[in-house]
Structures are given as C-alpha cells and as structure tokens.
Amino acid sequence: MMPLISNVFNVDKNQINKQHYSNVNYDKNDSTSSTSASSLLSEINKHTMNITDSIFIHYNKTLETTIECVGSPYNQSCLYHNLYYVDSWYMILTVKGKQLPSYSIRTGAFTMVHTTPSKRVFDSYSHLERFIRTVIDPKIIPSVTLHFSQPWHDNIGHALFDGLYPAYVALIRFPPRHLHPFRILAGIDNCNTCWSEDIYSRFGGLGILKQSVLNKMSKGHWFMFEE
C-alpha cells in the first residue's frame, strides 16, 4: 500500500549549545534567543515528551546521521538515525566522503514544498564525536518519532486520513517499528478543543509533541532524534 504523504520521516533530538567548530562545513546559519529553563520544562511536561537528562546516553552504534529511504521520489519515506534539531531546523551531522541518499521530503499531504535538512560535514568521525560530546552535548529524544504536518485537525476526518493514516503507512515500510510504541511530532495549529490530539497520543503510545513547541525549545539548544 502506498502512503498518501509522499515523504514522512522518523527523527530523534538532543539539546546542544550553538558554537562554531573549526573542522566543520555548515550549510545553514543558526539563530539564538534566550528561553528560561522553567518555561522549557513546562512545555516539555505539557506534551509528555520523555528525554534523557544532562548525561549523554545514546544507544545507537554511531553518533553520525544515517538515512534509509524507500519508494520512488514521488512516494518516498525516509528513516533517519541520529537526526539533530536546533533553532527550528533539522541538521545532519556526517563525515567527509560519506554518501547519503536523496533526503528531501514532504511532511504533509497538502505540502508541496520539500523539506531538506541542513548538513554539517566533519573531517573525520573523531571530530564529529568530539563536537557532539564536548561542544553541543545534545538532549536525546529516544525511540522512534514519527513526523507529519496536518491542517484542519479539528476535523476528525482530516486528522485521521490526511495525517495519521498516511504517516503510519510510511512507518510500516520500516518494520517492525510500527509494532512498537512511537512518538508523534505534529506540525499542527493550536486548538484547545481538538480531541484528535488525544487520539494521536494514544495511538502512538509515547505521546505527542507539537512542532511549534519544539521550535521554542530548540532556540540555542540542540536535540537529537534517535530515530
């Protein structure tokens, strides 16, 4: 079965201080702003997102971003390992000479513009690892995170069949992840009466995180999605 959304991806996050590193090529400028620690914790608690504490605990074999994509360019789904997020944007950390598949994606059924993460290229893996462990010290969002954008989620029909259904079909393409609890990163508008958000949270099992909330938390801070 083909997903209705041509490109849906899974991601993980870490908190990192934005700094320069001499052995890095950077494709996108970062922006910083101050956000109080208490407000960040409040946003996290409201959206039941479990992340690790300040101790860097990571279960993937590498800290480098790797990407698996399946399907034709028109109907492609991508699984990211160690995808980073800072200042409201996705970041790939990789090593010079590493070949990556085409990873531009669409995150919504009605989104015509493709999303292409920025990329930092390091001279060697040791430089990449040092940057992550000693410079940015990211906060990890563990397990699988399924990301999609969804307009009109106040209407349960749109919420299910324009958003959740095609995203879940994309997740099925990377078994057995669809059989285990996962988190939903939702690009949705604020709606205090939309019970579809509770359906999203219960269906995934690990809760829902609004992308607008993540954007506020990521100002000057790095996150990393394990998957």
Short mmCIF file of N, CA and C in Angstrom, two decimals, residues 24-193:
data_model
loop_
_atom_site.label_atom_id
_atom_site.label_comp_id
_atom_site.label_asym_id
_atom_site.label_seq_id
_atom_site.Cartn_x
_atom_site.Cartn_y
_atom_site.Cartn_z
N VAL A 24 34.40 22.01 10.56
CA VAL A 24 33.03 21.80 10.13
C VAL A 24 32.70 22.70 8.95
N ASN A 25 32.00 22.15 7.95
CA ASN A 25 31.37 22.95 6.92
C ASN A 25 29.90 23.03 7.28
N TYR A 26 29.33 24.23 7.36
CA TYR A 26 27.97 24.43 7.86
C TYR A 26 27.12 25.00 6.75
N ASP A 27 25.99 24.34 6.41
CA ASP A 27 25.16 24.74 5.29
C ASP A 27 24.08 25.75 5.65
N LYS A 28 23.81 25.98 6.96
CA LYS A 28 22.72 26.88 7.34
C LYS A 28 23.11 27.61 8.61
N ASN A 29 22.87 28.92 8.69
CA ASN A 29 23.21 29.69 9.88
C ASN A 29 22.24 29.41 11.00
N ASP A 30 22.78 29.35 12.24
CA ASP A 30 21.93 29.17 13.41
C ASP A 30 21.50 30.53 13.93
N SER A 31 20.39 30.56 14.65
CA SER A 31 19.97 31.76 15.35
C SER A 31 19.73 31.41 16.79
N THR A 32 19.96 32.36 17.71
CA THR A 32 19.82 32.07 19.12
C THR A 32 18.89 33.06 19.77
N SER A 33 18.23 32.62 20.82
CA SER A 33 17.43 33.51 21.64
C SER A 33 17.33 32.89 23.01
N SER A 34 17.11 33.69 24.02
CA SER A 34 17.09 33.19 25.38
C SER A 34 15.69 32.74 25.76
N THR A 35 15.61 31.52 26.32
CA THR A 35 14.35 30.98 26.82
C THR A 35 14.63 30.41 28.20
N SER A 36 13.83 30.76 29.17
CA SER A 36 14.09 30.35 30.54
C SER A 36 13.97 28.85 30.68
N ALA A 37 14.76 28.28 31.60
CA ALA A 37 14.73 26.84 31.83
C ALA A 37 13.37 26.40 32.33
N SER A 38 12.74 27.23 33.15
CA SER A 38 11.43 26.84 33.70
C SER A 38 10.38 26.75 32.61
N SER A 39 10.41 27.66 31.64
CA SER A 39 9.43 27.61 30.56
C SER A 39 9.65 26.41 29.68
N LEU A 40 10.92 26.03 29.47
CA LEU A 40 11.22 24.85 28.66
C LEU A 40 10.67 23.60 29.34
N LEU A 41 10.91 23.48 30.65
CA LEU A 41 10.41 22.32 31.37
C LEU A 41 8.89 22.27 31.35
N SER A 42 8.27 23.44 31.44
CA SER A 42 6.81 23.50 31.40
C SER A 42 6.28 22.99 30.07
N GLU A 43 6.93 23.41 28.97
CA GLU A 43 6.49 22.96 27.65
C GLU A 43 6.67 21.46 27.50
N ILE A 44 7.79 20.94 28.00
CA ILE A 44 8.05 19.51 27.91
C ILE A 44 7.00 18.72 28.68
N ASN A 45 6.71 19.16 29.90
CA ASN A 45 5.74 18.44 30.72
C ASN A 45 4.35 18.44 30.10
N LYS A 46 3.96 19.56 29.46
CA LYS A 46 2.64 19.65 28.87
C LYS A 46 2.47 18.66 27.73
N HIS A 47 3.55 18.33 27.07
CA HIS A 47 3.44 17.49 25.89
C HIS A 47 4.01 16.09 26.11
N THR A 48 4.21 15.71 27.36
CA THR A 48 4.60 14.35 27.75
C THR A 48 5.71 13.80 26.88
N MET A 49 6.73 14.60 26.63
CA MET A 49 7.87 14.13 25.85
C MET A 49 8.97 13.71 26.80
N ASN A 50 9.33 12.45 26.78
CA ASN A 50 10.39 11.95 27.64
C ASN A 50 11.73 12.09 26.94
N ILE A 51 12.66 12.84 27.55
CA ILE A 51 14.00 12.96 27.01
C ILE A 51 14.98 12.64 28.12
N THR A 52 16.21 12.34 27.76
CA THR A 52 17.20 11.99 28.76
C THR A 52 17.63 13.23 29.52
N ASP A 53 18.29 13.03 30.68
CA ASP A 53 18.79 14.16 31.44
C ASP A 53 20.10 14.64 30.83
N SER A 54 20.88 15.44 31.59
CA SER A 54 22.08 16.05 31.02
C SER A 54 23.18 15.04 30.72
N ILE A 55 23.10 13.84 31.27
CA ILE A 55 24.09 12.81 30.97
C ILE A 55 23.83 12.28 29.57
N PHE A 56 24.87 12.28 28.73
CA PHE A 56 24.70 11.86 27.35
C PHE A 56 24.61 10.34 27.31
N ILE A 57 23.40 9.84 27.08
CA ILE A 57 23.15 8.40 26.99
C ILE A 57 22.62 8.12 25.59
N HIS A 58 23.31 7.26 24.86
CA HIS A 58 22.95 7.04 23.47
C HIS A 58 23.11 5.56 23.15
N TYR A 59 22.13 4.99 22.45
CA TYR A 59 22.13 3.55 22.24
C TYR A 59 22.43 3.15 20.80
N ASN A 60 22.45 4.09 19.85
CA ASN A 60 22.88 3.76 18.51
C ASN A 60 24.38 3.54 18.49
N LYS A 61 24.87 2.78 17.51
CA LYS A 61 26.28 2.44 17.46
C LYS A 61 27.15 3.62 17.04
N THR A 62 26.56 4.60 16.41
CA THR A 62 27.30 5.76 15.94
C THR A 62 26.53 7.02 16.27
N LEU A 63 27.22 8.15 16.34
CA LEU A 63 26.58 9.44 16.55
C LEU A 63 26.31 10.15 15.23
N GLU A 64 26.84 9.61 14.16
CA GLU A 64 26.67 10.20 12.84
C GLU A 64 25.24 9.98 12.33
N THR A 65 24.73 10.92 11.57
CA THR A 65 23.40 10.78 10.98
C THR A 65 23.46 9.78 9.83
N THR A 66 22.56 8.80 9.84
CA THR A 66 22.41 7.88 8.72
C THR A 66 20.96 7.92 8.26
N ILE A 67 20.74 7.60 6.99
CA ILE A 67 19.42 7.75 6.39
C ILE A 67 19.09 6.53 5.54
N GLU A 68 17.88 6.00 5.72
CA GLU A 68 17.34 4.95 4.86
C GLU A 68 16.09 5.49 4.19
N CYS A 69 15.99 5.37 2.88
CA CYS A 69 14.80 5.82 2.16
C CYS A 69 14.28 4.69 1.28
N VAL A 70 12.97 4.57 1.20
CA VAL A 70 12.33 3.56 0.36
C VAL A 70 11.26 4.23 -0.49
N GLY A 71 10.98 3.64 -1.65
CA GLY A 71 9.96 4.18 -2.52
C GLY A 71 10.53 5.11 -3.58
N SER A 72 9.71 5.41 -4.56
CA SER A 72 10.10 6.31 -5.63
C SER A 72 10.16 7.74 -5.11
N PRO A 73 10.83 8.66 -5.82
CA PRO A 73 10.88 10.05 -5.35
C PRO A 73 9.51 10.66 -5.10
N TYR A 74 8.51 10.23 -5.87
CA TYR A 74 7.15 10.77 -5.69
C TYR A 74 6.50 10.25 -4.42
N ASN A 75 6.90 9.06 -3.99
CA ASN A 75 6.23 8.40 -2.87
C ASN A 75 7.27 7.85 -1.90
N GLN A 76 8.23 8.67 -1.53
CA GLN A 76 9.36 8.24 -0.73
C GLN A 76 9.12 8.45 0.75
N SER A 77 9.56 7.48 1.55
CA SER A 77 9.56 7.60 3.00
C SER A 77 10.99 7.41 3.49
N CYS A 78 11.40 8.18 4.49
CA CYS A 78 12.78 8.13 4.97
C CYS A 78 12.83 7.90 6.47
N LEU A 79 13.78 7.07 6.88
CA LEU A 79 14.06 6.82 8.29
C LEU A 79 15.43 7.40 8.60
N TYR A 80 15.46 8.34 9.53
CA TYR A 80 16.70 8.98 9.95
C TYR A 80 17.15 8.40 11.28
N HIS A 81 18.43 8.09 11.38
CA HIS A 81 19.05 7.73 12.65
C HIS A 81 19.92 8.92 13.06
N ASN A 82 19.77 9.37 14.29
CA ASN A 82 20.57 10.49 14.81
C ASN A 82 20.36 11.76 13.99
N LEU A 83 19.13 12.16 13.84
CA LEU A 83 18.83 13.43 13.17
C LEU A 83 18.77 14.52 14.23
N TYR A 84 19.53 15.58 14.03
CA TYR A 84 19.64 16.65 15.02
C TYR A 84 18.69 17.79 14.69
N TYR A 85 18.37 18.59 15.71
CA TYR A 85 17.42 19.69 15.55
C TYR A 85 17.87 20.86 16.41
N VAL A 86 18.01 22.03 15.79
CA VAL A 86 18.43 23.23 16.52
C VAL A 86 17.85 24.45 15.82
N ASP A 87 17.42 25.42 16.60
CA ASP A 87 16.88 26.67 16.05
C ASP A 87 15.82 26.41 14.99
N SER A 88 14.89 25.52 15.32
CA SER A 88 13.71 25.24 14.48
C SER A 88 14.05 24.58 13.15
N TRP A 89 15.19 23.89 13.08
CA TRP A 89 15.53 23.25 11.81
C TRP A 89 16.30 21.96 12.04
N TYR A 90 16.18 21.05 11.07
CA TYR A 90 16.84 19.76 11.12
C TYR A 90 18.28 19.87 10.66
N MET A 91 19.14 19.05 11.28
CA MET A 91 20.56 19.11 10.97
C MET A 91 21.14 17.70 10.85
N ILE A 92 21.80 17.44 9.73
CA ILE A 92 22.52 16.19 9.51
C ILE A 92 23.97 16.42 9.88
N LEU A 93 24.54 15.54 10.70
CA LEU A 93 25.96 15.58 11.02
C LEU A 93 26.61 14.35 10.38
N THR A 94 27.55 14.58 9.49
CA THR A 94 28.15 13.49 8.75
C THR A 94 29.65 13.73 8.56
N VAL A 95 30.32 12.75 7.97
CA VAL A 95 31.77 12.79 7.79
C VAL A 95 32.09 12.96 6.31
N LYS A 96 33.15 13.67 6.03
CA LYS A 96 33.56 13.93 4.66
C LYS A 96 33.69 12.62 3.88
N GLY A 97 33.12 12.58 2.69
CA GLY A 97 33.19 11.40 1.85
C GLY A 97 32.03 10.44 2.01
N LYS A 98 31.19 10.63 3.03
CA LYS A 98 30.05 9.73 3.24
C LYS A 98 28.94 10.04 2.24
N GLN A 99 28.46 9.02 1.56
CA GLN A 99 27.40 9.17 0.58
C GLN A 99 26.04 9.01 1.26
N LEU A 100 25.14 9.95 1.01
CA LEU A 100 23.80 9.90 1.56
C LEU A 100 22.79 9.84 0.42
N PRO A 101 21.65 9.16 0.64
CA PRO A 101 20.62 9.14 -0.40
C PRO A 101 19.95 10.50 -0.51
N SER A 102 19.15 10.69 -1.54
CA SER A 102 18.37 11.91 -1.66
C SER A 102 17.38 11.95 -0.49
N TYR A 103 17.45 13.01 0.33
CA TYR A 103 16.67 13.02 1.57
C TYR A 103 15.72 14.20 1.67
N SER A 104 15.42 14.87 0.57
CA SER A 104 14.38 15.89 0.58
C SER A 104 13.02 15.22 0.66
N ILE A 105 12.15 15.72 1.51
CA ILE A 105 10.88 15.05 1.76
C ILE A 105 9.74 16.05 1.89
N ARG A 106 8.53 15.56 1.70
CA ARG A 106 7.33 16.31 2.03
C ARG A 106 6.74 15.73 3.30
N THR A 107 6.32 16.58 4.21
CA THR A 107 5.84 16.12 5.52
C THR A 107 4.34 16.19 5.68
N GLY A 108 3.63 16.58 4.63
CA GLY A 108 2.18 16.67 4.73
C GLY A 108 1.52 16.41 3.39
N ALA A 109 0.26 15.97 3.46
CA ALA A 109 -0.48 15.63 2.25
C ALA A 109 -0.72 16.86 1.37
N PHE A 110 -0.77 18.04 1.97
CA PHE A 110 -1.04 19.26 1.22
C PHE A 110 0.17 20.19 1.17
N THR A 111 1.35 19.63 1.47
CA THR A 111 2.59 20.41 1.45
C THR A 111 3.33 20.12 0.16
N MET A 112 3.45 21.12 -0.70
CA MET A 112 4.12 20.93 -1.97
C MET A 112 5.63 21.19 -1.88
N VAL A 113 6.04 21.98 -0.89
CA VAL A 113 7.46 22.32 -0.73
C VAL A 113 8.16 21.19 0.01
N HIS A 114 9.31 20.77 -0.51
CA HIS A 114 10.08 19.72 0.13
C HIS A 114 10.92 20.28 1.28
N THR A 115 11.07 19.48 2.32
CA THR A 115 11.93 19.81 3.46
C THR A 115 13.28 19.15 3.27
N THR A 116 14.35 19.93 3.32
CA THR A 116 15.70 19.40 3.18
C THR A 116 16.52 19.82 4.39
N PRO A 117 16.89 18.88 5.26
CA PRO A 117 17.70 19.24 6.43
C PRO A 117 19.03 19.88 6.03
N SER A 118 19.54 20.76 6.88
CA SER A 118 20.88 21.31 6.68
C SER A 118 21.90 20.23 7.01
N LYS A 119 23.17 20.49 6.67
CA LYS A 119 24.19 19.46 6.85
C LYS A 119 25.51 20.07 7.30
N ARG A 120 26.12 19.44 8.31
CA ARG A 120 27.48 19.77 8.72
C ARG A 120 28.38 18.59 8.36
N VAL A 121 29.48 18.89 7.71
CA VAL A 121 30.40 17.84 7.27
C VAL A 121 31.71 17.98 8.05
N PHE A 122 32.11 16.89 8.71
CA PHE A 122 33.32 16.88 9.54
C PHE A 122 34.46 16.19 8.80
N ASP A 123 35.69 16.56 9.15
CA ASP A 123 36.86 15.96 8.51
C ASP A 123 36.99 14.48 8.84
N SER A 124 36.56 14.08 10.04
CA SER A 124 36.68 12.68 10.46
C SER A 124 35.61 12.39 11.50
N TYR A 125 35.40 11.09 11.78
CA TYR A 125 34.40 10.73 12.79
C TYR A 125 34.83 11.20 14.18
N SER A 126 36.12 11.20 14.47
CA SER A 126 36.58 11.65 15.78
C SER A 126 36.25 13.13 15.99
N HIS A 127 36.35 13.93 14.92
CA HIS A 127 35.96 15.34 15.03
C HIS A 127 34.46 15.46 15.29
N LEU A 128 33.68 14.65 14.60
CA LEU A 128 32.23 14.67 14.78
C LEU A 128 31.87 14.29 16.22
N GLU A 129 32.47 13.21 16.72
CA GLU A 129 32.15 12.74 18.06
C GLU A 129 32.56 13.77 19.12
N ARG A 130 33.72 14.40 18.94
CA ARG A 130 34.17 15.40 19.89
C ARG A 130 33.23 16.60 19.90
N PHE A 131 32.77 17.00 18.72
CA PHE A 131 31.83 18.12 18.62
C PHE A 131 30.54 17.82 19.38
N ILE A 132 30.04 16.60 19.24
CA ILE A 132 28.77 16.24 19.88
C ILE A 132 28.93 16.12 21.39
N ARG A 133 29.99 15.47 21.82
CA ARG A 133 30.14 15.17 23.25
C ARG A 133 30.64 16.36 24.06
N THR A 134 31.45 17.22 23.47
CA THR A 134 32.07 18.28 24.25
C THR A 134 31.59 19.68 23.89
N VAL A 135 30.98 19.86 22.73
CA VAL A 135 30.55 21.19 22.31
C VAL A 135 29.04 21.35 22.46
N ILE A 136 28.28 20.45 21.88
CA ILE A 136 26.83 20.65 21.86
C ILE A 136 26.08 19.87 22.94
N ASP A 137 26.63 18.74 23.41
CA ASP A 137 26.03 17.94 24.47
C ASP A 137 24.51 17.84 24.31
N PRO A 138 24.04 17.16 23.29
CA PRO A 138 22.61 17.22 22.95
C PRO A 138 21.72 16.47 23.91
N LYS A 139 20.46 16.90 23.94
CA LYS A 139 19.41 16.16 24.62
C LYS A 139 18.83 15.16 23.64
N ILE A 140 18.72 13.91 24.06
CA ILE A 140 18.24 12.86 23.17
C ILE A 140 16.76 12.62 23.37
N ILE A 141 16.03 12.56 22.28
CA ILE A 141 14.65 12.09 22.31
C ILE A 141 14.69 10.64 21.85
N PRO A 142 14.49 9.69 22.77
CA PRO A 142 14.72 8.28 22.46
C PRO A 142 13.57 7.66 21.67
N SER A 143 13.84 6.47 21.18
CA SER A 143 12.86 5.66 20.45
C SER A 143 12.51 6.31 19.12
N VAL A 144 11.42 5.85 18.52
CA VAL A 144 11.01 6.33 17.20
C VAL A 144 10.08 7.53 17.34
N THR A 145 10.33 8.54 16.53
CA THR A 145 9.45 9.70 16.45
C THR A 145 8.93 9.81 15.02
N LEU A 146 7.64 9.82 14.86
CA LEU A 146 7.00 9.90 13.55
C LEU A 146 6.54 11.34 13.32
N HIS A 147 7.01 11.95 12.24
CA HIS A 147 6.73 13.36 11.99
C HIS A 147 5.80 13.54 10.80
N PHE A 148 4.77 14.36 10.98
CA PHE A 148 3.93 14.76 9.86
C PHE A 148 3.28 16.09 10.17
N SER A 149 2.89 16.80 9.12
CA SER A 149 2.17 18.07 9.25
C SER A 149 0.71 17.84 8.91
N GLN A 150 -0.16 18.58 9.59
CA GLN A 150 -1.59 18.29 9.47
C GLN A 150 -2.44 19.56 9.57
N PRO A 151 -3.05 20.02 8.47
CA PRO A 151 -4.03 21.11 8.58
C PRO A 151 -5.40 20.57 8.97
N TRP A 152 -6.22 21.43 9.52
CA TRP A 152 -7.62 21.12 9.81
C TRP A 152 -7.78 19.91 10.73
N HIS A 153 -6.90 19.76 11.71
CA HIS A 153 -7.01 18.58 12.57
C HIS A 153 -8.17 18.70 13.56
N ASP A 154 -8.87 19.85 13.56
CA ASP A 154 -10.09 19.95 14.35
C ASP A 154 -11.20 19.09 13.76
N ASN A 155 -11.06 18.72 12.49
CA ASN A 155 -11.99 17.81 11.82
C ASN A 155 -11.41 16.40 11.90
N ILE A 156 -12.10 15.48 12.55
CA ILE A 156 -11.54 14.16 12.80
C ILE A 156 -11.26 13.41 11.50
N GLY A 157 -12.05 13.66 10.46
CA GLY A 157 -11.80 13.01 9.18
C GLY A 157 -10.45 13.42 8.60
N HIS A 158 -10.18 14.72 8.59
CA HIS A 158 -8.89 15.20 8.11
C HIS A 158 -7.77 14.71 9.03
N ALA A 159 -8.02 14.74 10.34
CA ALA A 159 -6.99 14.34 11.30
C ALA A 159 -6.54 12.90 11.08
N LEU A 160 -7.49 12.02 10.79
CA LEU A 160 -7.16 10.61 10.62
C LEU A 160 -6.61 10.30 9.24
N PHE A 161 -7.26 10.79 8.19
CA PHE A 161 -6.94 10.31 6.85
C PHE A 161 -6.01 11.22 6.06
N ASP A 162 -5.83 12.47 6.49
CA ASP A 162 -4.84 13.34 5.87
C ASP A 162 -3.52 13.34 6.64
N GLY A 163 -3.57 12.90 7.90
CA GLY A 163 -2.38 12.97 8.74
C GLY A 163 -1.92 11.64 9.27
N LEU A 164 -2.66 11.08 10.23
CA LEU A 164 -2.21 9.90 10.95
C LEU A 164 -2.10 8.67 10.04
N TYR A 165 -3.10 8.44 9.21
CA TYR A 165 -3.11 7.23 8.38
C TYR A 165 -1.91 7.16 7.42
N PRO A 166 -1.69 8.17 6.57
CA PRO A 166 -0.55 8.07 5.65
C PRO A 166 0.80 8.04 6.37
N ALA A 167 0.90 8.73 7.51
CA ALA A 167 2.15 8.70 8.26
C ALA A 167 2.42 7.30 8.81
N TYR A 168 1.38 6.65 9.32
CA TYR A 168 1.55 5.31 9.86
C TYR A 168 1.88 4.30 8.75
N VAL A 169 1.26 4.47 7.59
CA VAL A 169 1.59 3.60 6.45
C VAL A 169 3.06 3.75 6.09
N ALA A 170 3.59 4.98 6.16
CA ALA A 170 5.01 5.19 5.90
C ALA A 170 5.86 4.47 6.93
N LEU A 171 5.43 4.48 8.19
CA LEU A 171 6.18 3.80 9.24
C LEU A 171 6.19 2.29 9.03
N ILE A 172 5.12 1.74 8.48
CA ILE A 172 5.05 0.30 8.21
C ILE A 172 6.15 -0.13 7.24
N ARG A 173 6.64 0.79 6.44
CA ARG A 173 7.68 0.46 5.47
C ARG A 173 9.03 0.18 6.14
N PHE A 174 9.11 0.41 7.45
CA PHE A 174 10.35 0.16 8.20
C PHE A 174 10.06 -0.77 9.37
N PRO A 175 9.63 -2.01 9.09
CA PRO A 175 9.26 -2.93 10.17
C PRO A 175 10.48 -3.29 11.01
N PRO A 176 10.26 -3.65 12.31
CA PRO A 176 8.96 -3.79 12.99
C PRO A 176 8.58 -2.56 13.80
N ARG A 177 9.06 -1.37 13.42
CA ARG A 177 8.85 -0.17 14.24
C ARG A 177 7.38 0.16 14.44
N HIS A 178 6.54 -0.19 13.48
CA HIS A 178 5.11 0.12 13.61
C HIS A 178 4.43 -0.74 14.65
N LEU A 179 5.11 -1.80 15.12
CA LEU A 179 4.54 -2.69 16.12
C LEU A 179 4.90 -2.27 17.54
N HIS A 180 5.72 -1.25 17.68
CA HIS A 180 6.17 -0.79 18.99
C HIS A 180 5.71 0.65 19.23
N PRO A 181 5.62 1.09 20.48
CA PRO A 181 5.21 2.47 20.76
C PRO A 181 6.14 3.48 20.09
N PHE A 182 5.57 4.57 19.62
CA PHE A 182 6.35 5.62 19.00
C PHE A 182 5.77 6.97 19.38
N ARG A 183 6.55 8.00 19.20
CA ARG A 183 6.15 9.37 19.50
C ARG A 183 5.73 10.06 18.21
N ILE A 184 4.82 11.02 18.30
CA ILE A 184 4.40 11.78 17.14
C ILE A 184 4.86 13.23 17.29
N LEU A 185 5.60 13.70 16.29
CA LEU A 185 5.96 15.11 16.18
C LEU A 185 5.00 15.71 15.15
N ALA A 186 4.09 16.55 15.61
CA ALA A 186 2.99 17.01 14.78
C ALA A 186 3.11 18.49 14.43
N GLY A 187 3.12 18.77 13.14
CA GLY A 187 3.06 20.15 12.68
C GLY A 187 1.61 20.59 12.58
N ILE A 188 1.02 20.96 13.71
CA ILE A 188 -0.40 21.31 13.76
C ILE A 188 -0.58 22.64 14.47
N ASP A 189 -1.72 23.28 14.21
CA ASP A 189 -2.04 24.56 14.84
C ASP A 189 -2.52 24.33 16.27
N ASN A 190 -2.53 25.39 17.06
CA ASN A 190 -3.07 25.32 18.41
C ASN A 190 -4.58 25.16 18.36
N CYS A 191 -5.09 24.25 19.17
CA CYS A 191 -6.54 24.01 19.22
C CYS A 191 -6.85 23.40 20.58
N ASN A 192 -7.51 24.16 21.43
CA ASN A 192 -7.78 23.70 22.80
C ASN A 192 -8.90 22.67 22.87
N THR A 193 -9.68 22.55 21.82
CA THR A 193 -10.83 21.64 21.86
C THR A 193 -10.70 20.47 20.88
#
